[in-house]
Tab-separated table of C-alpha atoms in Angstrom:
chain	number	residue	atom	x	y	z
A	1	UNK	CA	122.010	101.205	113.921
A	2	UNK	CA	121.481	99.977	117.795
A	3	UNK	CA	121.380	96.416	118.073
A	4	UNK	CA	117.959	96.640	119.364
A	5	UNK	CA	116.829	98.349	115.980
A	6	UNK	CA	118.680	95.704	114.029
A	7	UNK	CA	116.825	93.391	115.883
A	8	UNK	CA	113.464	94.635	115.563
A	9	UNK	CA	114.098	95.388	111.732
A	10	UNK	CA	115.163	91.789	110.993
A	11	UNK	CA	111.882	90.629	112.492
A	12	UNK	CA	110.394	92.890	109.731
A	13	UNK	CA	112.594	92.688	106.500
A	14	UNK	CA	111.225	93.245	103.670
A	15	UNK	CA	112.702	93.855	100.422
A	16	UNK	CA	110.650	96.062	98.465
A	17	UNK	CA	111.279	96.005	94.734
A	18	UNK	CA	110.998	96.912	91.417
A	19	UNK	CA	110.912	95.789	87.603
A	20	UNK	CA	111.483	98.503	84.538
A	21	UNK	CA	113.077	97.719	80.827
A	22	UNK	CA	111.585	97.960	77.529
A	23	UNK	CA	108.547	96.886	76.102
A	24	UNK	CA	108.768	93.281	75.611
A	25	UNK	CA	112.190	92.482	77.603
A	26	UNK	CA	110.119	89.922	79.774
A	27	UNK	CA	109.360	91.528	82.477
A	28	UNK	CA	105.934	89.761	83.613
A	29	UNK	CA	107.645	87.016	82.715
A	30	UNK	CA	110.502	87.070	85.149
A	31	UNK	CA	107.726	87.975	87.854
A	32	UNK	CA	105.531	85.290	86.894
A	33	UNK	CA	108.513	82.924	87.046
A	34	UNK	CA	109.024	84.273	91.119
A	35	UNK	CA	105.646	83.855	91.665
A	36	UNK	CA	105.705	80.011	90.144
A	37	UNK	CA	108.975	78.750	91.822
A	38	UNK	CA	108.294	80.582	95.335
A	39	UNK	CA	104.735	79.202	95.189
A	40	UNK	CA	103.630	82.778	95.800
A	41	UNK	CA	101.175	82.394	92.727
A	42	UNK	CA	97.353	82.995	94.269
A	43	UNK	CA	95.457	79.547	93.228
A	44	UNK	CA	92.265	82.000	91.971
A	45	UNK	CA	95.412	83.158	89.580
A	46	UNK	CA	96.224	80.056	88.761
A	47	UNK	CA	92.548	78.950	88.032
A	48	UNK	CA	92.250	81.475	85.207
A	49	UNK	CA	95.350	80.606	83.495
A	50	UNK	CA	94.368	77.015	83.874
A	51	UNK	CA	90.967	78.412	82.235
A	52	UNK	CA	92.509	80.179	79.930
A	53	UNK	CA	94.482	77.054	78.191
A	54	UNK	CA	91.305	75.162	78.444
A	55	UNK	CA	92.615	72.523	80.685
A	56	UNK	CA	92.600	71.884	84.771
A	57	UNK	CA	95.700	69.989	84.895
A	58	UNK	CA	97.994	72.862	84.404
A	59	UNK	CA	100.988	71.528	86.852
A	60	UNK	CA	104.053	72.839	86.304
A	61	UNK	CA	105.822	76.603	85.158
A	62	UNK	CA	106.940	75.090	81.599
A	63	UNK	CA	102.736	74.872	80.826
A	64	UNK	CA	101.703	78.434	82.299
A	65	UNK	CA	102.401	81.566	80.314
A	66	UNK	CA	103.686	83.678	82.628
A	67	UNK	CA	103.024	86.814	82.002
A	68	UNK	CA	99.068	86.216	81.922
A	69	UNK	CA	100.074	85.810	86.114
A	70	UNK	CA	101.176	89.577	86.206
A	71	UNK	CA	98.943	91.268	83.570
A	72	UNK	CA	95.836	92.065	85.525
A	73	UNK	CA	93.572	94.473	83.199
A	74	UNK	CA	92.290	93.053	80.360
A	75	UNK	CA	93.887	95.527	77.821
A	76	UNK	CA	97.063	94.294	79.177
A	77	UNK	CA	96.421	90.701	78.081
A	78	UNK	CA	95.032	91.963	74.794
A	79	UNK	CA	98.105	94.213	73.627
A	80	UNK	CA	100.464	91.621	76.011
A	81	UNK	CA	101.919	94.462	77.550
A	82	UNK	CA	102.005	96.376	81.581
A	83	UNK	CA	100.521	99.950	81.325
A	84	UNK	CA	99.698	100.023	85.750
A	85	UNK	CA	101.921	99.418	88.181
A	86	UNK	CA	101.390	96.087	89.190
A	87	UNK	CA	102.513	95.005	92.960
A	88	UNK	CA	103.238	91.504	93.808
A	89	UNK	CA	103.667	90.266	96.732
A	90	UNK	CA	105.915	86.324	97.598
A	91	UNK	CA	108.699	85.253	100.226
A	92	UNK	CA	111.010	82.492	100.863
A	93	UNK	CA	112.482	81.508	103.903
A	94	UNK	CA	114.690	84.054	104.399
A	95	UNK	CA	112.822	86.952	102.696
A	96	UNK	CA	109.047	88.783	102.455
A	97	UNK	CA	109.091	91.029	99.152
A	98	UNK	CA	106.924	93.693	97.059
A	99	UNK	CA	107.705	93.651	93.694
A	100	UNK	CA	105.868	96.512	91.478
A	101	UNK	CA	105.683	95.424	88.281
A	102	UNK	CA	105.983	99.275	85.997
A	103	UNK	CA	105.273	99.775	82.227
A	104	UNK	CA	107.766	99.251	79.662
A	105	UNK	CA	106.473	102.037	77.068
A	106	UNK	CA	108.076	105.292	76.646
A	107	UNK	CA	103.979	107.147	77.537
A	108	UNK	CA	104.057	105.300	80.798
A	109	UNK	CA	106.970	106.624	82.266
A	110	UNK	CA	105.129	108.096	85.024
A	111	UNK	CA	103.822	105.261	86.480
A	112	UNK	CA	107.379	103.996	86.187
A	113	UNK	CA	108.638	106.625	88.647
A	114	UNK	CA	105.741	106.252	90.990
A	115	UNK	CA	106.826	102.685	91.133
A	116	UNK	CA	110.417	103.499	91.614
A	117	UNK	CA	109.640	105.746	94.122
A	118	UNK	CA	110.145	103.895	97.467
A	119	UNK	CA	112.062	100.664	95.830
A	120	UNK	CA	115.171	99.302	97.976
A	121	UNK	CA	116.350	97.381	94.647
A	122	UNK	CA	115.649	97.869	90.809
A	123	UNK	CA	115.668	95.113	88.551
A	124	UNK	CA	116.404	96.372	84.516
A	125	UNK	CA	115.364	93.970	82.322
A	126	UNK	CA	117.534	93.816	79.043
A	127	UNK	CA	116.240	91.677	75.827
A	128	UNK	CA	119.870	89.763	75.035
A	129	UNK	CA	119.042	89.645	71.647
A	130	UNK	CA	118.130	93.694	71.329
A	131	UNK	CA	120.861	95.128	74.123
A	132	UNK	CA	120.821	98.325	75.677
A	133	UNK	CA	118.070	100.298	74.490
A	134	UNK	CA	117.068	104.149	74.515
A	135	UNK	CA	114.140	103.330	77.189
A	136	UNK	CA	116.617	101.026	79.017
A	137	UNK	CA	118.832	104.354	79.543
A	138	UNK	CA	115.829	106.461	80.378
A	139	UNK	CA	114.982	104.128	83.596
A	140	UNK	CA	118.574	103.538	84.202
A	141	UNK	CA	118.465	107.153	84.806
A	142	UNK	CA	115.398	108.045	86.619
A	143	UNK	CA	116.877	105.043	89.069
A	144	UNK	CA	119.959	106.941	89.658
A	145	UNK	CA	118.539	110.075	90.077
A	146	UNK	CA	115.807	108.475	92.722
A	147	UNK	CA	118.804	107.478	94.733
A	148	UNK	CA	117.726	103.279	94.539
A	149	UNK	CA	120.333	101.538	96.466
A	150	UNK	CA	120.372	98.445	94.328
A	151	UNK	CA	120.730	98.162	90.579
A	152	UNK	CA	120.144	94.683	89.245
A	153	UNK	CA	120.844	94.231	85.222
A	154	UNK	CA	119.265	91.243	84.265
A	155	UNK	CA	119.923	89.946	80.833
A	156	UNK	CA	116.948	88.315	79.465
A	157	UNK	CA	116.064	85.677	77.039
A	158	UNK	CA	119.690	84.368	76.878
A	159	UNK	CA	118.193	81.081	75.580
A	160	UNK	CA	117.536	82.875	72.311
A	161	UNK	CA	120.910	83.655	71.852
A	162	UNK	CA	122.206	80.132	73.128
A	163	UNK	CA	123.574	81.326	76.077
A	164	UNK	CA	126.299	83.067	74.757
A	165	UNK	CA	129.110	84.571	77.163
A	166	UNK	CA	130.105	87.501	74.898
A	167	UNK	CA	126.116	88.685	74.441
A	168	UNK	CA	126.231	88.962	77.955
A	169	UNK	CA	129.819	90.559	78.270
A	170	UNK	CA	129.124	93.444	75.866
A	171	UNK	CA	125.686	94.299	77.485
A	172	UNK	CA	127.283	94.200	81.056
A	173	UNK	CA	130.393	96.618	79.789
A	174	UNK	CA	128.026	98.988	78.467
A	175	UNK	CA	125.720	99.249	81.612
A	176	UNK	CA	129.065	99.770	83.609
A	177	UNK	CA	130.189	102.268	81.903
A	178	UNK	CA	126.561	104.153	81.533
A	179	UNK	CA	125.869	103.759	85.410
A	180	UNK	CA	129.693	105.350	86.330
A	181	UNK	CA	128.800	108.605	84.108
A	182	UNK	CA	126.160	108.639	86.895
A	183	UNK	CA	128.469	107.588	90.154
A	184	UNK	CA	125.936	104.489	90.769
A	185	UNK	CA	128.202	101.901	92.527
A	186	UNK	CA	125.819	99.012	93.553
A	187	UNK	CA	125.171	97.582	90.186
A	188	UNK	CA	125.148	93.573	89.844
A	189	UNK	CA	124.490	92.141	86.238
A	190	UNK	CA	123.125	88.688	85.638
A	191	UNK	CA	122.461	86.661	82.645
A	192	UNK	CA	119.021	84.378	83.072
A	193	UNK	CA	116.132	83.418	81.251
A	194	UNK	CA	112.950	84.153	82.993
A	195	UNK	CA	111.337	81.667	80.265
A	196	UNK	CA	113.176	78.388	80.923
A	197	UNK	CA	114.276	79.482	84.572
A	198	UNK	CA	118.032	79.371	84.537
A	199	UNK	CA	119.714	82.076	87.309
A	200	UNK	CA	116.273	82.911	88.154
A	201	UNK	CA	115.671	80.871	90.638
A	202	UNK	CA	117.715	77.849	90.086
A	203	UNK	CA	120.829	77.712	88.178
A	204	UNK	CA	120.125	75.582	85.456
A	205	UNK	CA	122.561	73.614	82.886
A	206	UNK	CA	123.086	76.185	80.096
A	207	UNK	CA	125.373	79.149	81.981
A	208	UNK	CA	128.044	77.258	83.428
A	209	UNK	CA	130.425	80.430	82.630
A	210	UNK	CA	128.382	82.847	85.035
A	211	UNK	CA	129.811	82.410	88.469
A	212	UNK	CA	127.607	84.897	90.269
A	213	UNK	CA	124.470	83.792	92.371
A	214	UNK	CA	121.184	83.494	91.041
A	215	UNK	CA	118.601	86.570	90.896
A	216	UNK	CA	116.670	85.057	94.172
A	217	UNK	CA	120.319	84.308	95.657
A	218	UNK	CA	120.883	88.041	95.014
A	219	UNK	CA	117.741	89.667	96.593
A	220	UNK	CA	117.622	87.482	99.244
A	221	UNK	CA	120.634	88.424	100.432
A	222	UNK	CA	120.893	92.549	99.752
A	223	UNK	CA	120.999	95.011	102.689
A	224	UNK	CA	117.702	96.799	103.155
A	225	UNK	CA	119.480	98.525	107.151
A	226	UNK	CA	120.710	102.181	105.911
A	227	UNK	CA	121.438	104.784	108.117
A	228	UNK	CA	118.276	106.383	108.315
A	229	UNK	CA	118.514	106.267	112.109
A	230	UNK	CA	122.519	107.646	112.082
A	231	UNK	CA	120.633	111.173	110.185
A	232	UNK	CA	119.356	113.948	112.101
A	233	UNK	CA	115.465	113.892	113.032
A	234	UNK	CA	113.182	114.647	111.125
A	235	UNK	CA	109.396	114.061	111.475
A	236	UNK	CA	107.123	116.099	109.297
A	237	UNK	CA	103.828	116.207	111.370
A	238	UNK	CA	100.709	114.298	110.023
A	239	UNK	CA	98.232	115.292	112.129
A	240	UNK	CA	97.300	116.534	115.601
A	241	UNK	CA	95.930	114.749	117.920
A	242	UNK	CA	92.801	116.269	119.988
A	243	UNK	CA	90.376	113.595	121.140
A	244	UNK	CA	89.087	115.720	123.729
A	245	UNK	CA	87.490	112.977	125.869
A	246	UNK	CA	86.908	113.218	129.899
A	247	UNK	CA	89.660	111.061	130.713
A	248	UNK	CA	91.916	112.771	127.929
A	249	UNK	CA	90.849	116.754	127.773
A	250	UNK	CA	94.111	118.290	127.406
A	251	UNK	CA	95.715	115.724	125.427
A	252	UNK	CA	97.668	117.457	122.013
A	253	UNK	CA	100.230	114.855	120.183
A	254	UNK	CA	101.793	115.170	117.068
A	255	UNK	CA	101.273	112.017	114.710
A	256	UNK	CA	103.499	111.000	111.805
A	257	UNK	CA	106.166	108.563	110.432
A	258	UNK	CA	110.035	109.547	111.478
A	259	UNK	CA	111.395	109.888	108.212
A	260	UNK	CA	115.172	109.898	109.690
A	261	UNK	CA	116.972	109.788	113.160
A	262	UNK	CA	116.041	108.669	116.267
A	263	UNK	CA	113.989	110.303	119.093
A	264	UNK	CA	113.702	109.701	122.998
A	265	UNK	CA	112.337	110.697	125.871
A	266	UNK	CA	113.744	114.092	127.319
A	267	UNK	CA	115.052	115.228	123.701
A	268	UNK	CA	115.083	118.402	123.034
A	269	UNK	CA	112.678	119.160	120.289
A	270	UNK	CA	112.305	122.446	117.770
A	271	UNK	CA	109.609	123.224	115.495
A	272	UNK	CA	110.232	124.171	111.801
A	273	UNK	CA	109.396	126.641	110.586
A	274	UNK	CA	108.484	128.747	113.656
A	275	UNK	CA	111.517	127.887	115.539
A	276	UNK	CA	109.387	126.890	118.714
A	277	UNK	CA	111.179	124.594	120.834
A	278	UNK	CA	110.296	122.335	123.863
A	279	UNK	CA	110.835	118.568	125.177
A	280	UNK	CA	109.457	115.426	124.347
A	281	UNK	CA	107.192	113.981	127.532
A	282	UNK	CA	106.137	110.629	125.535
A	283	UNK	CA	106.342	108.418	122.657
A	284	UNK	CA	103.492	106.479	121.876
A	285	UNK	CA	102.488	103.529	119.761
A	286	UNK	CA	99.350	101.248	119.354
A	287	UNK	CA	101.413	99.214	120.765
A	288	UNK	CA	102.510	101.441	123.913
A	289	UNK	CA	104.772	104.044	125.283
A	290	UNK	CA	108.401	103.668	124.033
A	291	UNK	CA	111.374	105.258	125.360
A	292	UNK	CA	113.286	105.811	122.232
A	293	UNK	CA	111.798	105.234	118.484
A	294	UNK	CA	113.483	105.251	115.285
A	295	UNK	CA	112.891	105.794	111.530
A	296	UNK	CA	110.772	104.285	109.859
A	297	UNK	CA	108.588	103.873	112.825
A	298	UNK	CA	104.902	105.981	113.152
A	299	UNK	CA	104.769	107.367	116.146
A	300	UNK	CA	102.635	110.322	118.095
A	301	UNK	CA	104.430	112.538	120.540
A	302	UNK	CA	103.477	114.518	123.609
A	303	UNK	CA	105.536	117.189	124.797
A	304	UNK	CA	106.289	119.081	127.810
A	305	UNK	CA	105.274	122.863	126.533
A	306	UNK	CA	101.922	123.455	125.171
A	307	UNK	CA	103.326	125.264	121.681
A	308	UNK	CA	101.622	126.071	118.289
A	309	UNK	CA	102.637	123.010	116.014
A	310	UNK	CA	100.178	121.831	112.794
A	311	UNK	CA	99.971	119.599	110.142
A	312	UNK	CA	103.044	120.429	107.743
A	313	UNK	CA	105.305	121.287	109.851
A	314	UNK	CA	108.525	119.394	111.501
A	315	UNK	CA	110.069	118.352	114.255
A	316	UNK	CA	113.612	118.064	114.479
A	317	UNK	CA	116.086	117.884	117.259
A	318	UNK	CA	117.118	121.550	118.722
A	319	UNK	CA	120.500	122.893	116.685
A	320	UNK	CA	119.795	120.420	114.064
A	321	UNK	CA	117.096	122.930	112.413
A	322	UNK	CA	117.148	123.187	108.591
A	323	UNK	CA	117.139	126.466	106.903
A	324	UNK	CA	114.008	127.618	105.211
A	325	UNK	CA	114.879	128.790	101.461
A	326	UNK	CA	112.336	130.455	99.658
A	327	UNK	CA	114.591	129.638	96.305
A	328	UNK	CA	114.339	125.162	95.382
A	329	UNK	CA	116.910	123.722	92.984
A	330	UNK	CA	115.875	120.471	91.970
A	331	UNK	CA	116.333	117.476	89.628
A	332	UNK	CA	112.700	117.403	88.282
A	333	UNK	CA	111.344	114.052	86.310
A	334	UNK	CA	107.715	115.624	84.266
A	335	UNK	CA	104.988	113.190	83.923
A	336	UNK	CA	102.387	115.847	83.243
A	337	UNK	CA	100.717	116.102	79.603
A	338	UNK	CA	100.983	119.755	79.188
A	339	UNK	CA	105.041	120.891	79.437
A	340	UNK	CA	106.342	122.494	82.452
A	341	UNK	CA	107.215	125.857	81.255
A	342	UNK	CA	109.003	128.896	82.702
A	343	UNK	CA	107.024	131.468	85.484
A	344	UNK	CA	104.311	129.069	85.270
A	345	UNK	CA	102.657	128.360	88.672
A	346	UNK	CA	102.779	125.088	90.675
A	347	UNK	CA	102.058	123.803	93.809
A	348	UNK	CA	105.100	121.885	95.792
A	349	UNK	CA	103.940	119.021	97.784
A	350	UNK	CA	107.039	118.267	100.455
A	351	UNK	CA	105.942	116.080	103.168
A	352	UNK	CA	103.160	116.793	104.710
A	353	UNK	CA	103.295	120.762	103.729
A	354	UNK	CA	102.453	122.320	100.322
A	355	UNK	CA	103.710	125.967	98.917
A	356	UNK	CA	103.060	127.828	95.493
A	357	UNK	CA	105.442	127.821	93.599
A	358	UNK	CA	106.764	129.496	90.218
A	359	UNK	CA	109.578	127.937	87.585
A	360	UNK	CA	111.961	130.603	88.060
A	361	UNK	CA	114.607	128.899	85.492
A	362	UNK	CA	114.704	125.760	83.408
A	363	UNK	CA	118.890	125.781	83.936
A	364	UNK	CA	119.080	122.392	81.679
A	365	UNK	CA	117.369	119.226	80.434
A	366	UNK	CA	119.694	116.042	80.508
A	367	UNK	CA	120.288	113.897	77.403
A	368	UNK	CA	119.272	110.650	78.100
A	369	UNK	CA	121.756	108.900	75.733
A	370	UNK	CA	125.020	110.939	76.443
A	371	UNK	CA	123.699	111.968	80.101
A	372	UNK	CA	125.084	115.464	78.809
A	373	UNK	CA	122.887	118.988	79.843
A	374	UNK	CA	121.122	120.688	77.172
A	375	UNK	CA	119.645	124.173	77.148
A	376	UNK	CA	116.049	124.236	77.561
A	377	UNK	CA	113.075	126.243	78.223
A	378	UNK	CA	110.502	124.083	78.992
A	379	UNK	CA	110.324	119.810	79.918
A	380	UNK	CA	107.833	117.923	77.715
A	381	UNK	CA	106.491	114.732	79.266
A	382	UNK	CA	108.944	112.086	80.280
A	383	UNK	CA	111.746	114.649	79.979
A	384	UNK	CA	114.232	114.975	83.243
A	385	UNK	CA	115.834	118.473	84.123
A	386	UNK	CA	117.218	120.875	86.436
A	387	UNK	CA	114.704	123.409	87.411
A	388	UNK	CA	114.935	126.252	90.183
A	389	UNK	CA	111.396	127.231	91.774
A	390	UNK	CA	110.293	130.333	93.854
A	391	UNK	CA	108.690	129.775	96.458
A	392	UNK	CA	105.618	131.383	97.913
A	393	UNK	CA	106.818	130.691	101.419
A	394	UNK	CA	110.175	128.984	102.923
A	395	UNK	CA	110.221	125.673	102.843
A	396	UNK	CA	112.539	123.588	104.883
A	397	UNK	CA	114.142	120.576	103.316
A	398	UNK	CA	117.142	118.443	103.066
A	399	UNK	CA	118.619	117.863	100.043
A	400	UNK	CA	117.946	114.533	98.047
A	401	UNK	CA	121.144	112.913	98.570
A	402	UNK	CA	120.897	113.322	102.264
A	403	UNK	CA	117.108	112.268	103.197
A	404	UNK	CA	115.024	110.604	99.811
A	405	UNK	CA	111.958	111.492	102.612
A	406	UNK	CA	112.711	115.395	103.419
A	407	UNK	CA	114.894	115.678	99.867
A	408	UNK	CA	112.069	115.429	97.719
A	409	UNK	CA	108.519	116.441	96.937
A	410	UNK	CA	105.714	115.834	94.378
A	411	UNK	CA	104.586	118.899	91.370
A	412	UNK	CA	100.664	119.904	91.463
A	413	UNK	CA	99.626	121.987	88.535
A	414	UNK	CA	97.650	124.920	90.183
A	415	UNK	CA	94.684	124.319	88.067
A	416	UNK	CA	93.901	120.628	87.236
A	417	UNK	CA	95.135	119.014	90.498
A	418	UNK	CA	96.877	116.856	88.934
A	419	UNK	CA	100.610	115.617	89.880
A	420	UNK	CA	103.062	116.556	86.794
A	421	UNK	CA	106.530	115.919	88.082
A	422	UNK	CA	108.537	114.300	90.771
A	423	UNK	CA	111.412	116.740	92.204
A	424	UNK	CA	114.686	115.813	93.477
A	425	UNK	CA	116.141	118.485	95.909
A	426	UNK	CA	119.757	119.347	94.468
């Protein structure tokens, strides 16, 4: 990255984050406990917990249940569990963050992956007292496979097993050697308890033994710069820009958010899929022309040649053009309630672009326990597998592991409209 897009991102960073773990493992509590200690609790939030103990002098975390801060609808508060995504939003000095807060229960692992979805960091909450559980294993995995940077293991409650070293030693060991079957490298583990507050925010007196930072310490100090802007362009095209005014008649740009690379002035510039090519003349902002932008920026280009582009399709530098495959391999998480089932029809949302589709081949469904392949013809909800599509037309992509923007794409069943699965380009 240029210094002068380091610069411009560190005016802007923001750590965007989220919470998964079983049912009950404290997860609205640990937010709640952010929220407290960062003073990033709303006082019209604070008003109905004070309301809801019957008191107005409510003044410190120790009096406030926490979770009542997070759970919004009023079946959450009833059961005392998260079924929405819930997004929070609190900073400290050094940090702005968004914090989605996603169900624990098995039925709501969809909203868990639309959560997930465009996290920098992951924090799993783990019950001390219960270890690693099957649901624990399940998000560990959908993490991996979405390509999070950060994994953060918190071990939870450790007051209820009086802080004990091992507890935390044999939970850690396990998650180590779990996240390895899966090659995930970043993956810190911390022992707190979002109840009392030790290594949440403060340290505390009761873990003496951990010498690792703090949870805030820890997010306040990840890396959110990747190399987005080191990839080759991309920048699917949003929308085409006609205002047709006197003192703009001819004016045609291309809107949409770079999803990799970097573009200037003078690039060369092809269209895919036609294979059109030309130059850009300008880059423009709200906030004026630029000479060079970068991803994630929004941006609408001119160019120099008057050529057919639409919505869906994508620019990219000349000789840096991806193939179009009419045949998609793909990691595929299903959130739909009817299975996904073989030479069913689908619609493929990549981008800004959608193609029919047809499940050619379910080639496996992954064990969530073992992480070993199974064979399968068909994914019932919450299941993950590997599933190879036909296409209607070619669609050009990267794969996941190169570009989470232009490596993945969204499942529409044909009939309902509704989204069933998230894909992962293989």
């Amino acid at each position: 990255m240029t210094k002068a897009n380091f610069d411009i991102v560190k005016e802007i960073e923001l750590l965007r984050l989220v919470t998964v773990g079983s049912v009950d493992d404290g997860k609205s509590t640990l937010i709640g406990r952010l929220l407290i200690d960062t003073k990033g609790a709303f006082e019209d939030q604070l008003m109905a917990v004070r309301k809801k103990k019957g008191t107005t002098t409510i003044s410190s975390a120790a009096e406030i249940d926490l979770a009542m801060l997070t759970d919004g609808l009023s079946a959450e508060r009833e059961q005392g569990i998260t079924i929405d995504v819930a997004y929070r939003y609190f900073a400290t000095p050094k940090r702005k963050f968004i914090m989605a807060d996603c169900p624990g229960h098995e039925q709501y692992t969809r909203n868990m992956v639309t959560g997930s979805s465009t996290a920098n960091a992951a924090i799993i909450l783990i019950d001390a007292r219960h270890g690693v559980l099957a649901q624990t294993k399940r998000h560990t995995h959908i993490l991996g496979l979405l390509g999070i940077p950060h994994l953060i293991v918190a071990v939870n409650k450790m007051d209820l097993v009086d802080y004990d070293q091992a507890t935390f030693e044999k939970i850690r060991e396990e998650m180590d050697e779990y996240c390895a079957k899966q090659g995930i490298k970043d993956l810190i583990c911390t022992p707190m308890s979002a109840l009392t507050g030790d290594m949440v925010t403060i340290r505390g007196n009761h873990m003496d033994w951990y010498e690792g930072n703090t949870l805030l310490e820890t997010l306040e100090s990840l890396s959110v710069l990747d190399d987005l802007d080191e990839k080759p362009f991309r920048m699917p095209v949003q929308l085409v820009n006609r205002p047709q005014t006197a003192d703009l008649p001819d004016y045609r740009g291309f809107m949409g958010t770079i999803a990799s690379g970097t573009v200037k002035v003078g690039d060369a510039i092809s269209v895919v899929p036609s294979g059109l090519s030309s130059t850009v003349k300008e880059i423009v902002t709200f906030d004026g022309n630029l000479e060079e932008a970068f991803a994630p920026q929004s941006i609408t280009l001119t160019l120099n040649d008057n050529i057919d582009i639409s919505r869906g399709d994508m620019l990219v530098h000349t000789g840096e053009e991806t193939t179009g495959e009419k045949s998609l391999t793909a990691n595929v998480c299903w959130i739909g309630d009817e299975p996904l089932e073989k030479r069913k029809k689908y619609v493929i949302k990549h981008t800004t672009r959608q193609v029919k589709a047809l499940v050619d081949n379910v080639d496996f469904k992954r064990d969530i326990h073992s992480l070993e392949k199974q064979d399968a013809d068909a994914l019932a909800m919450n299941e993950i597998g590997q599933i190879t599509f036909k296409l209607q037309q070619p669609l050009n992509c990267d794969s996941y592991q190169d570009n989470r923007a232009t490596g993945s794409f969204i499942i529409i069943d044909a009939f309902t409209n509704n989204t069933v699965g998230a894909g992962m380009i293989v």
